[in-house]
Coordinates of C-alpha atoms and ligand atoms in Angstrom, one line a residue:
X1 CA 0.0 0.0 0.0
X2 CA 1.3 3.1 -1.1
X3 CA 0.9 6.1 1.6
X4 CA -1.2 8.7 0.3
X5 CA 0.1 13.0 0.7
X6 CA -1.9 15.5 0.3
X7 CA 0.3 18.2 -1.1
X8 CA -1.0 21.4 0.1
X9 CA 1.0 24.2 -2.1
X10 CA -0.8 27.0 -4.7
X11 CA 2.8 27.3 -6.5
X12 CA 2.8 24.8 -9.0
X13 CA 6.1 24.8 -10.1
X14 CA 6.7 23.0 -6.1
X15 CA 4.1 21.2 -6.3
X16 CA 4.0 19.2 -9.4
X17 CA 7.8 18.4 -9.5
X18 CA 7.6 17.6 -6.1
X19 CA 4.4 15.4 -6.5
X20 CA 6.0 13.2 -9.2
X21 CA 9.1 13.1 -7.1
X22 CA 7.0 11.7 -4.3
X23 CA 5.3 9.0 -7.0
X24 CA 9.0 7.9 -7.9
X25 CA 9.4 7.3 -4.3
X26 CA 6.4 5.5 -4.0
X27 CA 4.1 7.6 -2.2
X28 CA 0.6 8.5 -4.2
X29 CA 0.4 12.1 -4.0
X30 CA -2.4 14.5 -4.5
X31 CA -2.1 18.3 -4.9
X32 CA -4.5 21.1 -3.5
X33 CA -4.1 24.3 -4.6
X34 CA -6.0 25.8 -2.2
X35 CA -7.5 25.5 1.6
X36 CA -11.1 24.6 0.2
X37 CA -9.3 22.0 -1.9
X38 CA -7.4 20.9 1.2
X39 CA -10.5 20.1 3.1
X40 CA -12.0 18.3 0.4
X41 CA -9.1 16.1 -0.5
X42 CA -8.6 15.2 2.8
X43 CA -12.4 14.2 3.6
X44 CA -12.4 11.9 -0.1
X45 CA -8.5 10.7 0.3
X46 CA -8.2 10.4 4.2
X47 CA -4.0 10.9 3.3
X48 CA -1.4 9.1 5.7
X49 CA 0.0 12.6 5.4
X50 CA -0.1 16.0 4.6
X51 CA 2.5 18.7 3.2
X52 CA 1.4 21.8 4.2
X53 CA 2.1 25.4 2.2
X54 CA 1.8 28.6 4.9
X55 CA 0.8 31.1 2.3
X56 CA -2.1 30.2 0.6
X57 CA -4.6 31.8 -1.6
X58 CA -7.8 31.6 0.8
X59 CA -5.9 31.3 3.9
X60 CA -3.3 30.6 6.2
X61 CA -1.8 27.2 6.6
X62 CA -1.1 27.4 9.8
X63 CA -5.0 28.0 10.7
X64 CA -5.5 24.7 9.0
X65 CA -3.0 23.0 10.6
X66 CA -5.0 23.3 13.8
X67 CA -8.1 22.8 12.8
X68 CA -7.0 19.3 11.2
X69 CA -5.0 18.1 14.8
X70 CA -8.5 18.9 16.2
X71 CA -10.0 16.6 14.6
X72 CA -7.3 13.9 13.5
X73 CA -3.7 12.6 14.1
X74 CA -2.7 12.7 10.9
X75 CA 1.0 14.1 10.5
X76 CA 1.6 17.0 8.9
X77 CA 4.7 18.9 7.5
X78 CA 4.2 22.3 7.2
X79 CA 6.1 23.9 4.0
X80 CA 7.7 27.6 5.3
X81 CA 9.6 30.1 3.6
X82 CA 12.6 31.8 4.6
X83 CA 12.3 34.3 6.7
X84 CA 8.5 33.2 8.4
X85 CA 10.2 33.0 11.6
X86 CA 7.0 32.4 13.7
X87 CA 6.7 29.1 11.1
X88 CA 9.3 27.6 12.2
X89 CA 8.2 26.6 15.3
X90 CA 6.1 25.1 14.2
X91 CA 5.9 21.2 16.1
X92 CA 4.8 22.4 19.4
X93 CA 2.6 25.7 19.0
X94 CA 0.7 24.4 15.8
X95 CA 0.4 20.7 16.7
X96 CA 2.8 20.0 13.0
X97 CA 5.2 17.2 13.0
X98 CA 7.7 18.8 11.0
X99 CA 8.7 21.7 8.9
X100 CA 10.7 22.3 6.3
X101 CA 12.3 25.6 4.9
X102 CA 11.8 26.4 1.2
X103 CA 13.7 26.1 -1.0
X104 CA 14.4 22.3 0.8
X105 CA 15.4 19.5 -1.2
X106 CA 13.1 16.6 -2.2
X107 CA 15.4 14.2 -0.8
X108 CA 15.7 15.7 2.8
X109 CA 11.4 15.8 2.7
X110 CA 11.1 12.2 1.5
X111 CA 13.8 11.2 4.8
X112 CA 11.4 13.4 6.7
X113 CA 8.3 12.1 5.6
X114 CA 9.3 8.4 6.3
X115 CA 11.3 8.9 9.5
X116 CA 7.2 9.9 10.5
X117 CA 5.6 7.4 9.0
X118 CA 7.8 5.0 10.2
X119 CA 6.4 6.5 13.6
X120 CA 3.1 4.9 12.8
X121 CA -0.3 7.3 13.2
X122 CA -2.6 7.4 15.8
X123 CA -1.5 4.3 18.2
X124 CA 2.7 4.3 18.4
X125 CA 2.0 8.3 17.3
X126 CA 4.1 9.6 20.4
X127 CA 5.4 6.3 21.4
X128 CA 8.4 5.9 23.6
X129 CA 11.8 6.3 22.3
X130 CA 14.6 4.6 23.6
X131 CA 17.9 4.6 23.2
X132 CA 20.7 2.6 25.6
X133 CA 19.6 2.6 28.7
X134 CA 17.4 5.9 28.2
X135 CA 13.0 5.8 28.0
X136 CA 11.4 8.9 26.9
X137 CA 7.4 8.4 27.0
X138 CA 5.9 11.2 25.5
X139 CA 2.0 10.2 26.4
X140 CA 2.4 10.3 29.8
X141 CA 5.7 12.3 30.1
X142 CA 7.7 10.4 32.0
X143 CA 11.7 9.5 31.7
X144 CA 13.4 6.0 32.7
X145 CA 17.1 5.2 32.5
X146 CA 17.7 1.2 33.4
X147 CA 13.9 1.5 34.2
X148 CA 14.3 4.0 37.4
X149 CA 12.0 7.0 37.0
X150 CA 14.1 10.1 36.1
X151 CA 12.5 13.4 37.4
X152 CA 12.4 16.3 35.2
X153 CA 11.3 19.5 34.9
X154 CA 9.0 20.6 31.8
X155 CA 11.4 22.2 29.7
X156 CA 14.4 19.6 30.6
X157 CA 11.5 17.0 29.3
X158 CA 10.4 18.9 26.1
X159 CA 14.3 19.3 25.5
X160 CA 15.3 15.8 26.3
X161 CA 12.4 14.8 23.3
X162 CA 13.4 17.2 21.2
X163 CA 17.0 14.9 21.2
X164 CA 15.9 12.1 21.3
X165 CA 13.0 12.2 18.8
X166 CA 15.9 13.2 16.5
X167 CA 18.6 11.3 18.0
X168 CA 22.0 10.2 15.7
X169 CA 21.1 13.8 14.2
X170 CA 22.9 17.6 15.0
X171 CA 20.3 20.1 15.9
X172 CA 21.0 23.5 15.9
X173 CA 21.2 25.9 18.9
X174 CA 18.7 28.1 17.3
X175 CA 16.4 25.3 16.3
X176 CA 16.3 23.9 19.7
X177 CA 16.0 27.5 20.8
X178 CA 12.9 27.8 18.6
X179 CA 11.1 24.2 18.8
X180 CA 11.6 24.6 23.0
X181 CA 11.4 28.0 24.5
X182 CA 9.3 30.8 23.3
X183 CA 9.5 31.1 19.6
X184 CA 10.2 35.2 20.5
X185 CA 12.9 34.7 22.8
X186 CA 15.7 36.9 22.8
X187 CA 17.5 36.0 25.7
X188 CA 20.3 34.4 26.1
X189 CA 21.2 31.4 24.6
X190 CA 22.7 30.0 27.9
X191 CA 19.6 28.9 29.3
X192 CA 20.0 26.2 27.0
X193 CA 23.9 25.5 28.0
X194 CA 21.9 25.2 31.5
X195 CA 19.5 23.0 30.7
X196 CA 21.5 20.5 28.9
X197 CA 24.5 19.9 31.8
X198 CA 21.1 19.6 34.1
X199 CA 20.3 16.4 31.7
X200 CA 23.4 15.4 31.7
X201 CA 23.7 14.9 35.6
X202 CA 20.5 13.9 35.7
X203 CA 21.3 11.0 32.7
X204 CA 24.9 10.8 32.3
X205 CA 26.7 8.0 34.3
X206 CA 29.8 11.0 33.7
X207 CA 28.1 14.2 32.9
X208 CA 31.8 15.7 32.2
X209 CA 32.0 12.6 29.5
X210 CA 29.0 12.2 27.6
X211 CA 28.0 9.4 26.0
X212 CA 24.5 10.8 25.0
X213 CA 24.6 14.3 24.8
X214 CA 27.3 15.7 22.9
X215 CA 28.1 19.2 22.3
X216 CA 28.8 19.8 18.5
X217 CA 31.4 23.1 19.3
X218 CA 29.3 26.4 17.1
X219 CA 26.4 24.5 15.9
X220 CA 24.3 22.9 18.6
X221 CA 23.5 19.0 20.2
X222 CA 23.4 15.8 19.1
X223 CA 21.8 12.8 21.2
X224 CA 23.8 10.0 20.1
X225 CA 21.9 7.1 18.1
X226 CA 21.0 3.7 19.6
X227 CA 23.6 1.6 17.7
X228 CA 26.3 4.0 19.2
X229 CA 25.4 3.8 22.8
X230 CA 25.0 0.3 22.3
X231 CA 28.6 0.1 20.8
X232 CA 29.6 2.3 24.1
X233 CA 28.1 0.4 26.5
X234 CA 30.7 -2.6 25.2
X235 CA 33.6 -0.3 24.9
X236 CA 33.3 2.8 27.6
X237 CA 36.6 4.1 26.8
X238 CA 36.7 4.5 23.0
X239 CA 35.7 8.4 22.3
Ligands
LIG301 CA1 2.1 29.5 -1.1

């Protein structure tokens, strides 16, 4: 069975290259060119998941975005622009799974797309995520290592998912910034410095060696991958 996108974008020249980019990669994509469209497509289709345009010609994406997560887990990936800063928060405010930045590349989308899929809808939809001896439960919020309750506070949590939700991968200061705290925050960036060395005590066997958290020096964080803790756990010593 092929999963079905509803590609919400008015520009065709994104749309229709992109939609037969997505048929090569065995997807079966629809377009809708508008937000009328949208809701029509998605009430006759019922797509496994929807790409979805901010700027559109009877509306705003982003209103749509929430009125669909009312009703329905279906993921969605919301298309921004450069420069729609507000958009690019879009995961926790709007209820999106994902965002990318136009002009992204097809390739990058499609690794997106299946890295979400691959998450399943409604039932494993914010399953727990483990990796060594770490449990992140997103339902009911709660954080195990070797299966002893960890206790943290909300932002340390939303943080710690953030990671691990993308875990093996580099995410940037700013994007953490933006996905975690207040998407207008102008503070300092430290507050993050703070809340990642109060993870790592809290998870860390040595929170002055890492083996989950590691600091990427001028770009951001990276929670390390299952495979590699696994290989660590065998070998403590070879960093
Ligand atoms: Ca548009």
């Amino acid at each position: 069975m092929k999963p079905r996108v509803l590609v919400v974008e008015d520009e065709a020249s994104i749309a229709e290259p992109l939609a037969e980019h997505l048929q090569r990669e065995g997807f079966d994509p629809k377009i809708a060119g508008t937000i009328a469209d949208a809701r029509q497509a998605m009430a006759r289709d019922q797509p496994d998941l929807i790409l979805l345009d901010v700027m559109l010609p009877d509306g705003d994406g982003r209103d749509l975005c929430r009125e669909v997560r009312k009703a329905s887990d279906v993921p969605i990936i919301m298309l921004t622009a450069r420069g729609e800063e507000v958009d690019r928060i879009v995961g926790l405010e709007l209820g999106a799974d994902d965002y990318v930045v136009k002009p992204f590349s097809a390739a990058e989308l499609v690794a997106r797309m299946r890295a979400i899929l691959r998450r399943g809808r409604t039932g494993t939809r914010g399953g727990a995520i483990s990796v060594g001896a770490i449990t992140l439960d997103p339902a009911s919020r709660r954080v195990t290592k070797d299966g002893v309750p960890i206790d943290l506070a909300a932002k340390e949590f939303d943080l710690l998912h953030l990671l691990m939700e993308n875990a093996g991968a580099v995410l940037r200061r700013e994007e953490i910034m933006d996905r975690v705290w207040d998407p207008h925050w102008f503070g300092p960036t430290k507050t993050l410095d703070v809340h990642i060395s109060w993870l790592r005590k809290k998870l860390e066997d040595d929170p002055s060696s890492p083996t989950y958290i590691t600091t990427i020096r001028g770009v951001g964080f990276r929670f390390a991958s299952a495979d590699e803790v696994a290989g660590a756990d065998r070998a403590p010593d070879a960093r």
